Short mmCIF file of N, CA, C and O in Angstrom, two decimals:
data_model
loop_
_atom_site.label_atom_id
_atom_site.label_comp_id
_atom_site.label_asym_id
_atom_site.label_seq_id
_atom_site.Cartn_x
_atom_site.Cartn_y
_atom_site.Cartn_z
N GLU A 1 0.89 -1.19 0.08
CA GLU A 1 0.03 0.08 0.21
C GLU A 1 0.83 1.12 -0.07
O GLU A 1 1.98 1.34 0.60
N GLU A 2 0.27 2.44 -0.77
CA GLU A 2 1.23 3.39 -0.80
C GLU A 2 0.26 4.60 -0.49
O GLU A 2 -0.63 4.58 -0.87
N LEU A 3 0.98 5.86 0.02
CA LEU A 3 0.26 7.01 0.38
C LEU A 3 1.22 8.20 0.09
O LEU A 3 2.40 7.80 0.80
N TYR A 4 0.97 9.23 -0.60
CA TYR A 4 2.03 10.08 -0.72
C TYR A 4 1.29 11.37 -0.49
O TYR A 4 -0.11 11.65 -0.64
N ASP A 5 2.11 12.29 0.10
CA ASP A 5 1.96 13.86 0.39
C ASP A 5 1.92 14.46 -1.16
O ASP A 5 2.99 15.24 -1.33
N GLN A 6 0.95 14.21 -1.63
CA GLN A 6 0.96 15.49 -2.87
C GLN A 6 1.26 16.57 -2.89
O GLN A 6 2.02 16.87 -3.99
N GLU A 7 0.98 17.53 -2.09
CA GLU A 7 1.47 18.80 -1.81
C GLU A 7 2.68 19.20 -1.77
O GLU A 7 3.56 19.86 -2.35
N ASN A 8 3.39 18.21 -0.63
CA ASN A 8 4.99 18.20 -0.42
C ASN A 8 5.66 17.44 -1.09
O ASN A 8 6.92 17.59 -0.68
N ASP A 9 5.10 16.68 -1.53
CA ASP A 9 6.19 15.27 -2.41
C ASP A 9 5.25 14.87 -3.80
O ASP A 9 4.94 14.00 -3.80
N PRO A 10 5.23 15.91 -4.75
CA PRO A 10 4.63 15.63 -5.86
C PRO A 10 5.13 14.88 -6.68
O PRO A 10 4.51 13.99 -7.54
N ALA A 11 6.21 14.34 -6.40
CA ALA A 11 7.22 13.30 -7.18
C ALA A 11 7.02 11.77 -6.76
O ALA A 11 7.33 10.99 -6.93
N GLN A 12 6.06 11.58 -5.79
CA GLN A 12 5.92 10.39 -4.86
C GLN A 12 7.19 9.79 -4.44
O GLN A 12 7.36 8.44 -4.85
N GLU A 13 8.14 10.44 -3.74
CA GLU A 13 9.45 9.75 -3.33
C GLU A 13 9.29 9.39 -2.21
O GLU A 13 10.38 8.40 -1.83
N HIS A 14 8.59 9.75 -1.12
CA HIS A 14 8.44 9.18 0.34
C HIS A 14 7.10 8.87 0.53
O HIS A 14 6.07 9.30 0.74
N ASN A 15 7.01 7.50 0.49
CA ASN A 15 5.79 6.88 0.91
C ASN A 15 5.22 7.01 2.31
O ASN A 15 6.14 6.63 3.37
N VAL A 16 4.15 7.57 2.38
CA VAL A 16 4.01 7.94 4.03
C VAL A 16 2.67 6.95 4.82
O VAL A 16 2.08 7.21 5.75
N ALA A 17 2.88 5.88 3.82
CA ALA A 17 1.14 4.82 4.20
C ALA A 17 1.72 4.42 5.77
O ALA A 17 0.75 4.15 6.55
N ALA A 18 3.00 3.99 5.91
CA ALA A 18 3.23 3.68 7.29
C ALA A 18 2.84 4.39 8.29
O ALA A 18 2.67 3.96 9.48
N GLU A 19 3.18 5.94 8.19
CA GLU A 19 3.05 6.78 9.37
C GLU A 19 1.25 6.95 9.41
O GLU A 19 0.98 7.97 10.37
N HIS A 20 0.65 6.83 8.28
CA HIS A 20 -0.99 7.16 8.35
C HIS A 20 -1.73 6.05 8.14
O HIS A 20 -2.42 6.18 7.16
N PRO A 21 -1.75 4.87 8.91
CA PRO A 21 -2.23 3.90 8.67
C PRO A 21 -4.14 3.68 8.41
O PRO A 21 -4.70 3.34 7.74
N ASP A 22 -4.38 4.71 9.14
CA ASP A 22 -5.82 4.75 9.63
C ASP A 22 -6.28 5.73 8.16
O ASP A 22 -7.43 5.46 7.76
N VAL A 23 -5.51 6.56 7.31
CA VAL A 23 -5.78 7.42 6.40
C VAL A 23 -5.77 6.19 5.21
O VAL A 23 -7.07 6.10 4.29
N VAL A 24 -4.80 5.15 5.19
CA VAL A 24 -4.65 4.06 4.07
C VAL A 24 -6.20 3.33 4.38
O VAL A 24 -6.68 2.93 3.36
N GLU A 25 -6.12 3.13 5.28
CA GLU A 25 -7.69 2.08 5.97
C GLU A 25 -9.10 2.75 5.43
O GLU A 25 -9.64 1.94 4.65
N ASP A 26 -9.09 3.94 5.72
CA ASP A 26 -10.24 4.45 5.28
C ASP A 26 -10.19 4.85 3.53
O ASP A 26 -11.35 4.70 3.35
N LEU A 27 -9.19 5.39 3.00
CA LEU A 27 -9.37 5.21 1.53
C LEU A 27 -9.77 4.11 0.96
O LEU A 27 -10.33 4.03 -0.06
N LEU A 28 -9.22 2.95 1.45
CA LEU A 28 -9.21 1.89 0.76
C LEU A 28 -10.85 0.98 1.28
O LEU A 28 -11.23 0.49 0.01
N ALA A 29 -11.43 1.44 2.39
CA ALA A 29 -12.66 1.02 2.43
C ALA A 29 -13.71 1.75 1.87
O ALA A 29 -14.68 1.38 0.90
N LEU A 30 -13.52 3.04 1.21
CA LEU A 30 -14.14 3.84 0.39
C LEU A 30 -13.84 3.27 -1.09
O LEU A 30 -15.10 3.41 -1.74
N ALA A 31 -12.81 2.79 -1.28
CA ALA A 31 -12.35 2.49 -2.81
C ALA A 31 -13.50 1.18 -2.76
O ALA A 31 -14.04 0.79 -3.97
N CYS A 32 -12.95 0.28 -2.37
CA CYS A 32 -13.71 -0.93 -1.98
C CYS A 32 -15.25 -0.93 -1.68
O CYS A 32 -16.27 -1.63 -2.63
N GLY A 33 -15.78 -0.06 -0.87
CA GLY A 33 -17.33 0.06 -1.05
C GLY A 33 -17.65 0.45 -2.40
O GLY A 33 -18.80 0.01 -2.76
N PHE A 34 -17.21 1.58 -3.09
CA PHE A 34 -17.48 2.08 -4.52
C PHE A 34 -17.59 1.10 -5.47
O PHE A 34 -18.27 0.80 -6.26
N ILE A 35 -16.41 0.43 -5.34
CA ILE A 35 -16.30 -0.88 -6.57
C ILE A 35 -17.18 -1.75 -6.25
O ILE A 35 -18.04 -2.21 -7.38
N ARG A 36 -17.77 -2.41 -5.09
CA ARG A 36 -18.74 -3.19 -5.07
C ARG A 36 -20.16 -2.93 -5.33
O ARG A 36 -21.00 -3.58 -5.63
N GLU A 37 -20.43 -1.39 -5.06
CA GLU A 37 -21.77 -0.79 -5.52
C GLU A 37 -21.93 -0.40 -6.79
O GLU A 37 -22.91 -0.96 -7.07
N LYS A 38 -20.73 -0.19 -7.62
CA LYS A 38 -20.62 0.37 -8.99
C LYS A 38 -19.57 -0.58 -9.84
O LYS A 38 -18.46 0.38 -10.01
N PRO A 39 -19.64 -1.74 -10.24
CA PRO A 39 -18.64 -2.49 -10.63
C PRO A 39 -18.31 -1.61 -12.20
O PRO A 39 -19.33 -0.62 -12.95
N PHE A 40 -17.01 -1.68 -12.54
CA PHE A 40 -16.94 -1.05 -13.72
C PHE A 40 -18.02 -0.94 -14.73
O PHE A 40 -18.19 -0.21 -15.31
N HIS A 41 -18.28 -2.53 -15.14
CA HIS A 41 -19.13 -2.19 -16.53
C HIS A 41 -20.53 -1.56 -15.98
O HIS A 41 -21.17 -1.37 -17.20
N GLU A 42 -20.99 -0.66 -14.79
CA GLU A 42 -22.22 -0.33 -14.69
C GLU A 42 -21.97 1.16 -14.59
O GLU A 42 -22.70 1.95 -15.06
N SER A 43 -20.67 1.71 -14.18
CA SER A 43 -20.47 3.33 -13.98
C SER A 43 -19.05 3.23 -14.03
O SER A 43 -18.64 2.70 -12.93
N GLN A 44 -18.66 4.32 -14.17
CA GLN A 44 -17.07 4.90 -14.26
C GLN A 44 -17.63 6.06 -13.56
O GLN A 44 -16.37 6.78 -12.98
N GLU A 45 -18.40 6.43 -13.28
CA GLU A 45 -18.83 7.86 -12.25
C GLU A 45 -18.71 7.65 -10.97
O GLU A 45 -19.28 6.86 -10.71
N ALA A 46 -17.80 8.63 -10.53
CA ALA A 46 -17.83 8.42 -8.84
C ALA A 46 -19.00 9.30 -8.13
O ALA A 46 -18.66 10.21 -8.82
N ASP A 47 -19.44 8.88 -7.31
CA ASP A 47 -20.35 9.62 -6.53
C ASP A 47 -19.83 9.72 -5.24
O ASP A 47 -20.17 9.65 -4.21
N ILE A 48 -18.62 10.52 -5.26
CA ILE A 48 -17.80 10.39 -4.00
C ILE A 48 -17.23 12.18 -4.16
O ILE A 48 -17.16 12.58 -4.95
N PRO A 49 -17.18 12.50 -2.92
CA PRO A 49 -16.80 13.93 -2.88
C PRO A 49 -15.11 14.15 -3.45
O PRO A 49 -14.48 13.48 -3.31
N GLU A 50 -15.14 15.55 -3.84
CA GLU A 50 -14.03 15.83 -5.04
C GLU A 50 -12.85 15.67 -4.05
O GLU A 50 -11.83 14.85 -4.51
N ASP A 51 -12.47 15.57 -2.94
CA ASP A 51 -11.21 15.73 -2.08
C ASP A 51 -10.86 14.03 -1.74
O ASP A 51 -9.70 13.89 -2.07
N VAL A 52 -11.86 13.46 -1.58
CA VAL A 52 -11.65 12.06 -1.49
C VAL A 52 -11.44 11.45 -2.70
O VAL A 52 -10.17 10.76 -2.77
N GLN A 53 -12.12 11.85 -3.92
CA GLN A 53 -11.37 11.31 -5.20
C GLN A 53 -10.10 11.78 -5.49
O GLN A 53 -9.48 10.76 -6.01
N LYS A 54 -9.48 12.95 -5.21
CA LYS A 54 -8.63 13.14 -5.49
C LYS A 54 -7.49 12.19 -4.57
O LYS A 54 -6.39 12.25 -5.30
N GLN A 55 -7.89 11.94 -3.30
CA GLN A 55 -6.90 11.28 -2.55
C GLN A 55 -6.92 10.00 -3.46
O GLN A 55 -5.49 9.32 -3.34
N LEU A 56 -8.03 9.28 -3.56
CA LEU A 56 -7.92 7.90 -4.49
C LEU A 56 -7.11 8.22 -5.38
O LEU A 56 -6.76 7.03 -6.14
N GLU A 57 -7.56 9.22 -6.45
CA GLU A 57 -6.34 9.12 -7.39
C GLU A 57 -4.93 9.32 -7.41
O GLU A 57 -4.03 8.63 -8.14
N SER A 58 -4.44 10.12 -6.10
CA SER A 58 -3.10 10.09 -6.15
C SER A 58 -2.68 8.77 -5.70
O SER A 58 -1.43 8.86 -5.63
N LEU A 59 -3.50 7.93 -4.74
CA LEU A 59 -3.10 6.67 -4.69
C LEU A 59 -2.96 5.38 -5.68
O LEU A 59 -2.69 4.62 -5.67
N GLY A 60 -3.82 6.14 -6.94
CA GLY A 60 -3.55 5.08 -7.79
C GLY A 60 -4.60 4.00 -8.06
O GLY A 60 -4.89 3.41 -8.84
N TYR A 61 -5.63 4.57 -7.04
CA TYR A 61 -7.03 3.66 -6.62
C TYR A 61 -8.26 3.85 -8.00
O TYR A 61 -8.66 3.11 -8.44
N ILE A 62 -8.19 5.22 -8.33
CA ILE A 62 -9.12 5.42 -9.90
C ILE A 62 -8.35 6.42 -10.28
O ILE A 62 -7.42 7.28 -9.85
N GLN A 63 -8.56 6.80 -11.41
CA GLN A 63 -8.03 7.51 -12.52
C GLN A 63 -9.07 7.61 -13.85
O GLN A 63 -10.30 7.24 -13.74
N ASN A 64 -8.97 8.59 -14.45
CA ASN A 64 -9.82 8.87 -15.46
C ASN A 64 -10.25 7.92 -16.37
O ASN A 64 -11.30 8.00 -17.19
N THR A 65 -9.27 6.96 -16.52
CA THR A 65 -9.54 6.08 -17.80
C THR A 65 -9.07 4.58 -17.12
O THR A 65 -8.38 3.94 -17.67
N ALA A 66 -10.27 4.25 -15.95
CA ALA A 66 -9.97 3.21 -15.39
C ALA A 66 -10.30 2.01 -16.39
O ALA A 66 -10.92 2.16 -17.16
N ALA A 67 -9.57 0.80 -16.20
CA ALA A 67 -9.63 -0.21 -16.75
C ALA A 67 -10.30 -1.56 -15.71
O ALA A 67 -10.08 -1.53 -14.59
N PRO A 68 -11.25 -2.60 -16.31
CA PRO A 68 -11.67 -3.14 -15.42
C PRO A 68 -10.54 -4.06 -14.44
O PRO A 68 -10.86 -3.97 -13.45
N ASP A 69 -9.58 -4.23 -14.81
CA ASP A 69 -8.36 -4.91 -14.02
C ASP A 69 -8.18 -4.02 -12.78
O ASP A 69 -7.59 -4.46 -11.85
N ASP A 70 -8.14 -2.56 -12.88
CA ASP A 70 -7.82 -1.74 -11.73
C ASP A 70 -9.16 -2.07 -10.68
O ASP A 70 -8.50 -1.90 -9.31
N SER A 71 -10.18 -2.35 -10.95
CA SER A 71 -11.20 -2.81 -9.85
C SER A 71 -10.75 -3.68 -9.22
O SER A 71 -10.72 -4.10 -8.19
N LEU A 72 -10.31 -5.08 -10.18
CA LEU A 72 -10.04 -6.05 -9.44
C LEU A 72 -8.63 -6.15 -8.81
O LEU A 72 -8.39 -6.64 -7.29
N ARG A 73 -7.92 -5.25 -8.78
CA ARG A 73 -6.37 -4.87 -8.30
C ARG A 73 -7.04 -4.50 -6.71
O ARG A 73 -6.36 -4.89 -5.86
N ILE A 74 -8.00 -3.68 -6.78
CA ILE A 74 -8.41 -2.81 -5.59
C ILE A 74 -9.04 -3.83 -4.54
O ILE A 74 -8.77 -4.25 -3.52
N LEU A 75 -9.92 -4.74 -5.51
CA LEU A 75 -10.82 -5.91 -4.48
C LEU A 75 -10.07 -6.84 -3.74
O LEU A 75 -10.20 -7.32 -2.64
N ARG A 76 -8.90 -7.05 -4.67
CA ARG A 76 -7.68 -7.86 -3.66
C ARG A 76 -7.26 -7.38 -2.40
O ARG A 76 -7.04 -8.47 -1.69
N HIS A 77 -7.36 -5.99 -2.19
CA HIS A 77 -7.09 -5.49 -0.80
C HIS A 77 -8.28 -5.40 0.04
O HIS A 77 -7.84 -4.85 1.19
N CYS A 78 -9.26 -5.54 -0.71
CA CYS A 78 -10.47 -5.54 0.42
C CYS A 78 -10.89 -6.52 1.34
O CYS A 78 -10.69 -7.74 1.01
N PRO A 79 -11.26 -6.20 2.47
CA PRO A 79 -11.81 -7.29 3.47
C PRO A 79 -12.97 -8.25 2.88
O PRO A 79 -13.59 -7.56 2.15
N ASP A 80 -13.01 -9.08 3.04
CA ASP A 80 -13.91 -10.32 3.03
C ASP A 80 -14.28 -10.45 1.46
O ASP A 80 -15.35 -11.01 0.68
N THR A 81 -12.81 -10.54 0.70
CA THR A 81 -12.71 -10.56 -0.69
C THR A 81 -12.19 -12.21 -0.81
O THR A 81 -11.04 -12.19 -0.32
N PRO A 82 -13.09 -12.96 -1.51
CA PRO A 82 -11.92 -14.40 -1.50
C PRO A 82 -10.83 -14.14 -2.51
O PRO A 82 -10.78 -13.40 -3.08
#
């Protein structure tokens, strides 16, 4: 898992995930919930707050040109996923 401070580290050279496990957990929970509710084939539009969307984009969990395998990559990290 990776988390970067986009404002102070735009080159993403210092992974701060270990320093902020609560943020990583919260963002992953949001991503997992979104993917389970709206699979790739149903919608690519996010009904999430803009600031959360930017955080998820900075982590690589979502992007403007998401592919189906991106959803699968996230689901592998979701709790209760076989």
